[in-house]
Every structure is written in structure tokens, then in C-alpha cells.
Coordinates of C-alpha atoms in Angstrom, one line a residue:
M135 CA 124.5 91.2 136.9
Y136 CA 121.2 93.0 137.1
E137 CA 122.6 96.4 136.3
T138 CA 124.7 95.1 133.5
I139 CA 121.8 93.3 131.8
Y140 CA 119.5 96.2 132.4
G141 CA 121.9 98.5 130.8
A142 CA 122.3 96.2 127.8
L143 CA 118.5 96.1 127.4
A144 CA 118.4 99.9 127.5
G145 CA 121.1 100.1 124.8
T146 CA 120.8 100.0 121.0
A147 CA 122.6 96.7 120.7
A148 CA 120.4 94.6 123.0
G149 CA 119.7 92.2 120.2
M150 CA 123.4 91.2 120.0
N151 CA 124.5 91.7 123.6
V152 CA 121.8 89.9 125.6
P153 CA 121.7 86.8 123.4
Q154 CA 125.5 86.6 123.6
W155 CA 125.4 86.9 127.4
T156 CA 122.8 84.2 127.5
I157 CA 124.9 81.9 125.3
E158 CA 127.9 82.2 127.6
T159 CA 125.8 81.7 130.7
M160 CA 123.8 78.7 129.4
R161 CA 127.0 77.0 128.3
E162 CA 128.3 77.1 131.9
V163 CA 125.0 75.7 133.1
A164 CA 124.8 73.0 130.4
A165 CA 128.4 71.9 131.1
G166 CA 127.6 71.6 134.9
R167 CA 130.0 74.4 135.8
S168 CA 127.3 76.4 137.6
D169 CA 125.4 76.0 140.9
V170 CA 122.2 77.1 139.2
R171 CA 119.3 74.7 139.7
A172 CA 116.2 75.1 137.5
V173 CA 112.8 75.3 139.0
R174 CA 109.5 74.0 137.6
H175 CA 107.4 77.1 137.9
P176 CA 103.7 76.7 138.6
L177 CA 102.9 79.2 135.8
G178 CA 103.9 76.7 133.2
F179 CA 107.6 77.4 132.5
V180 CA 111.0 76.3 133.8
C181 CA 112.9 79.1 135.5
L182 CA 116.7 79.3 135.6
P183 CA 117.4 81.7 138.5
L184 CA 120.8 83.3 137.8
E185 CA 121.0 86.0 140.4
R186 CA 119.1 87.2 143.4
A187 CA 120.6 90.2 145.1
G188 CA 118.3 91.9 147.6
E189 CA 115.1 93.0 145.8
R190 CA 116.6 92.4 142.3
G191 CA 116.9 89.2 140.3
V192 CA 117.8 87.8 136.9
C193 CA 116.3 84.7 135.5
V194 CA 115.9 82.9 132.2
H195 CA 112.3 81.6 131.6
V196 CA 111.8 78.7 129.3
W197 CA 108.5 77.4 127.8
S198 CA 109.2 74.1 126.1
A199 CA 107.4 70.9 125.3
Q200 CA 110.8 69.2 126.1
L201 CA 110.7 70.4 129.7
R202 CA 108.3 69.5 132.5
A203 CA 106.9 72.6 134.3
G204 CA 104.8 72.9 137.4
Q205 CA 101.1 73.4 137.6
A206 CA 99.2 76.2 139.2
T207 CA 96.8 75.7 142.1
T208 CA 95.1 79.0 141.3
S209 CA 94.3 80.5 138.0
T210 CA 97.3 81.7 136.0
V211 CA 96.2 85.4 136.2
H212 CA 98.6 87.1 138.6
A213 CA 100.2 90.4 139.6
H214 CA 103.9 90.7 140.6
S215 CA 105.2 92.5 143.6
W216 CA 108.1 93.6 141.4
D217 CA 108.7 95.5 138.2
L218 CA 109.5 93.3 135.3
V219 CA 111.7 94.0 132.3
S220 CA 112.0 91.1 129.9
Y221 CA 113.8 90.3 126.6
V222 CA 112.5 87.7 124.3
L223 CA 115.4 85.4 123.3
Y224 CA 113.3 83.4 120.8
G225 CA 109.7 82.5 120.1
R226 CA 106.6 84.5 120.7
L227 CA 104.4 85.2 123.7
R228 CA 101.2 87.0 124.5
N229 CA 100.6 89.0 127.7
E230 CA 96.9 89.3 128.5
L231 CA 96.5 92.5 130.7
V232 CA 93.4 91.7 132.7
D233 CA 91.0 94.0 134.3
V234 CA 90.2 93.0 137.9
A235 CA 87.7 94.8 140.0
D236 CA 86.2 94.2 143.5
D237 CA 82.7 92.7 143.2
L238 CA 80.8 91.3 146.2
E239 CA 77.6 90.8 144.2
A240 CA 78.7 88.5 141.4
P241 CA 82.4 87.7 141.9
T242 CA 84.3 85.3 139.6
H243 CA 87.4 84.9 141.8
R244 CA 88.9 85.3 145.2
L245 CA 92.1 87.2 145.5
C246 CA 95.0 85.3 147.0
E247 CA 98.3 86.6 148.3
V248 CA 101.4 84.6 147.4
S249 CA 104.5 84.5 149.7
S250 CA 107.6 82.7 148.5
D251 CA 110.7 81.3 150.2
A252 CA 113.3 78.7 149.4
A253 CA 111.0 75.8 150.1
G254 CA 108.0 77.0 148.1
D255 CA 105.0 79.2 148.0
E256 CA 102.3 79.9 150.5
I257 CA 99.0 80.8 148.9
R258 CA 96.9 82.8 151.4
R259 CA 93.2 83.1 151.0
T260 CA 91.9 86.7 151.5
G261 CA 88.4 88.1 152.0
R262 CA 88.6 90.1 148.8
L263 CA 86.2 88.9 146.1
V264 CA 86.8 90.2 142.6
R265 CA 85.5 89.9 139.0
R266 CA 87.7 89.2 136.1
G267 CA 86.8 91.6 133.3
G268 CA 88.2 92.1 129.8
S269 CA 91.8 92.0 128.7
V270 CA 94.1 93.7 126.3
S271 CA 96.7 91.6 124.4
E272 CA 100.3 92.6 124.0
V273 CA 102.3 90.3 121.7
H274 CA 106.1 90.1 122.0
Q275 CA 108.5 88.1 119.8
R276 CA 112.2 87.5 119.4
G277 CA 114.3 90.6 120.1
D278 CA 111.5 92.5 121.8
V279 CA 112.0 94.2 125.2
Y280 CA 108.9 94.7 127.3
G281 CA 108.0 95.7 130.8
L282 CA 105.3 95.1 133.3
P283 CA 104.9 97.3 136.4
A284 CA 104.2 95.7 139.8
G285 CA 100.5 95.3 140.5
V286 CA 99.3 94.7 136.9
F287 CA 97.2 91.6 136.6
H288 CA 98.2 89.6 133.6
E289 CA 98.4 86.1 132.1
T290 CA 101.4 85.1 130.0
V291 CA 100.6 82.7 127.1
P292 CA 103.5 81.4 125.0
E293 CA 102.9 80.6 121.3
G294 CA 105.2 77.6 120.9
E295 CA 108.8 77.3 122.1
T296 CA 109.8 80.5 123.8
A297 CA 112.4 81.8 126.2
T298 CA 113.0 85.2 127.9
V299 CA 115.6 86.9 130.0
A300 CA 113.6 88.3 132.9
L301 CA 114.7 91.0 135.3
G302 CA 112.8 91.8 138.4
S303 CA 113.1 94.7 140.8
G304 CA 110.9 94.5 144.0
R305 CA 108.7 97.3 145.2
P306 CA 108.7 97.8 149.0
G307 CA 105.4 96.9 150.5
A308 CA 104.0 95.2 147.4
V309 CA 102.6 91.7 147.5
D310 CA 102.4 89.0 144.8
L311 CA 98.8 88.3 144.0
A312 CA 96.9 85.6 142.1
L313 CA 93.2 85.0 141.2
G314 CA 92.0 81.9 143.0
G315 CA 88.7 80.1 142.9
L316 CA 85.9 81.4 145.1
H317 CA 86.5 78.6 147.5
T318 CA 90.3 78.4 147.4
G319 CA 91.7 78.0 150.8
T320 CA 95.1 78.8 152.2
H321 CA 97.7 76.2 151.2
R322 CA 101.3 75.6 150.6
V323 CA 103.0 74.6 147.3
R324 CA 106.3 72.9 147.5
R325 CA 109.0 74.2 145.2
Q326 CA 109.9 71.7 142.4
L327 CA 113.6 71.9 141.9
C328 CA 115.1 70.1 138.9
D329 CA 118.2 67.9 139.4
R330 CA 121.5 68.8 137.7
H331 CA 120.7 66.7 134.6
E332 CA 117.4 68.4 134.1
T333 CA 118.9 71.8 134.7
A334 CA 121.6 71.1 132.1
H335 CA 119.0 69.9 129.7
A336 CA 117.0 73.1 130.1
A337 CA 120.1 75.2 129.4
T338 CA 120.8 73.0 126.3
V339 CA 117.2 73.6 125.0
V340 CA 117.9 77.3 125.1
L341 CA 121.2 77.0 123.4
E342 CA 119.8 74.8 120.6
R343 CA 117.0 77.2 120.0
I344 CA 119.3 80.2 119.9
G345 CA 121.4 78.1 117.4
Q346 CA 124.7 78.5 119.0
V347 CA 125.6 75.0 120.4
G348 CA 129.1 74.1 119.6
Q349 CA 130.1 77.5 118.1
P350 CA 133.4 79.1 119.3
R351 CA 133.3 81.7 122.0
A352 CA 132.5 85.1 120.6
E353 CA 133.6 88.5 121.7
D354 CA 131.5 90.0 124.5
P355 CA 130.8 93.6 123.3
C356 CA 128.9 94.8 126.4
G357 CA 131.0 93.0 129.1
C358 CA 127.9 91.0 130.2
T359 CA 130.0 87.9 131.0
K360 CA 132.6 89.8 133.0
R361 CA 131.0 89.6 136.5

């Protein structure tokens, strides 16, 4: 799945191929014909994890007032251990690329390492004190493809109802990082799985926003649904 979607994003017809693949996939989830279980992500969105194969994964991320997301126990400024390529299905979001520098004299945050497994996330306090500096805004809207390399500190801010197809490719040796408070201690956050009804609802929200609920099955020009 990763290679197929990645290839579609790199092509000239991404605006047709990727939404069509999403429609087909979300219809399966909404109808209960999929084993996918949505997750309430602590960064404020609902994640539909569609594939995880080794260091690569494919998800649909949904920011919606109709869905209950998780809440972060650190700040929402973070850096991935993986390279991100994302396609905006609908809506608009802003990535704030944040300057973070070591600062023992007047730190604003403590760096935390985040380790994830099937049960949840372990937030590990480190001895590294940092200062959050300025930021540069990148705005992305429906039909845009954008990337974020591993290790870049950022904060993603949706502007209303928004959904993306997110592809991640892990970098060996890299660690997920987040800016915690100066006194944040090591702790564990339990993963908040949605039940089947909530998962189907999340998929339906995406379909309604794309505007394809109830339409007949279309041709699949890139073969994205032939897995």
C-alpha cells in the first residue's frame, strides 16, 4: 500500500487518484468490512491506521468537531522519528516549523523522548533543557502534497474540518521527540482505541466531507485499491 500511494502522490494525477483510493478504503471501514480501529491521537486528531509494514505506514488523519480526539500530556510541538509525506484530502492546516535550541540558562521546555507500542506511549523525561524560539508557517490546503523530514520540530494546527493521507517512513536510530514542561516526569499514556461504531463514524465523516457518500464505484485509474 505504501509504495502504491507514494507513487500516486509523486504522479501528476494525485488529486484524482488519492481521493478515489481514500473513498474506496473509507467505504470499507464505514461498512464494517475492515479490521481497522481508529485511535484518538493525543495531538488532537483521530487516526485511521491502514497499514504498518516494518518502518513504513499509511494512515488517514482526521481533525473534526464531530470526533473526540485525545489530549497531549506535553506541548504539541514534536519531531517525528520518520519522514512524512502527506496529502490534504480536504480542509486546510498550518504547520509551524519551530526553532528549538539547547539552553541551560533560560530554558522554556524539557525534551522528552516518546516510545510507542500497541498499548500506548511512554513519555521519557530527559536531561536536555531547550528553548522554543521562533517559527515559520507553512499552510497547506485541499490537494496539496507536503513533506516533513524526521527530526524537524513542528506543531500542526488545523483550520476547521481537515483530513490528510499520511505516509511515514522510519529512519533507523531516530527517536520521536516532544517538548514537555520543565518539570515533566516520565509517564505512560494509554492508547485510546475507538470502538467499531466510532471507527465507522470517523470514516463516514471523511466520506461526507469528500462528498462521495452513496455515489457508485468509480474506476480506479492508479490501481490504488488493488492490493
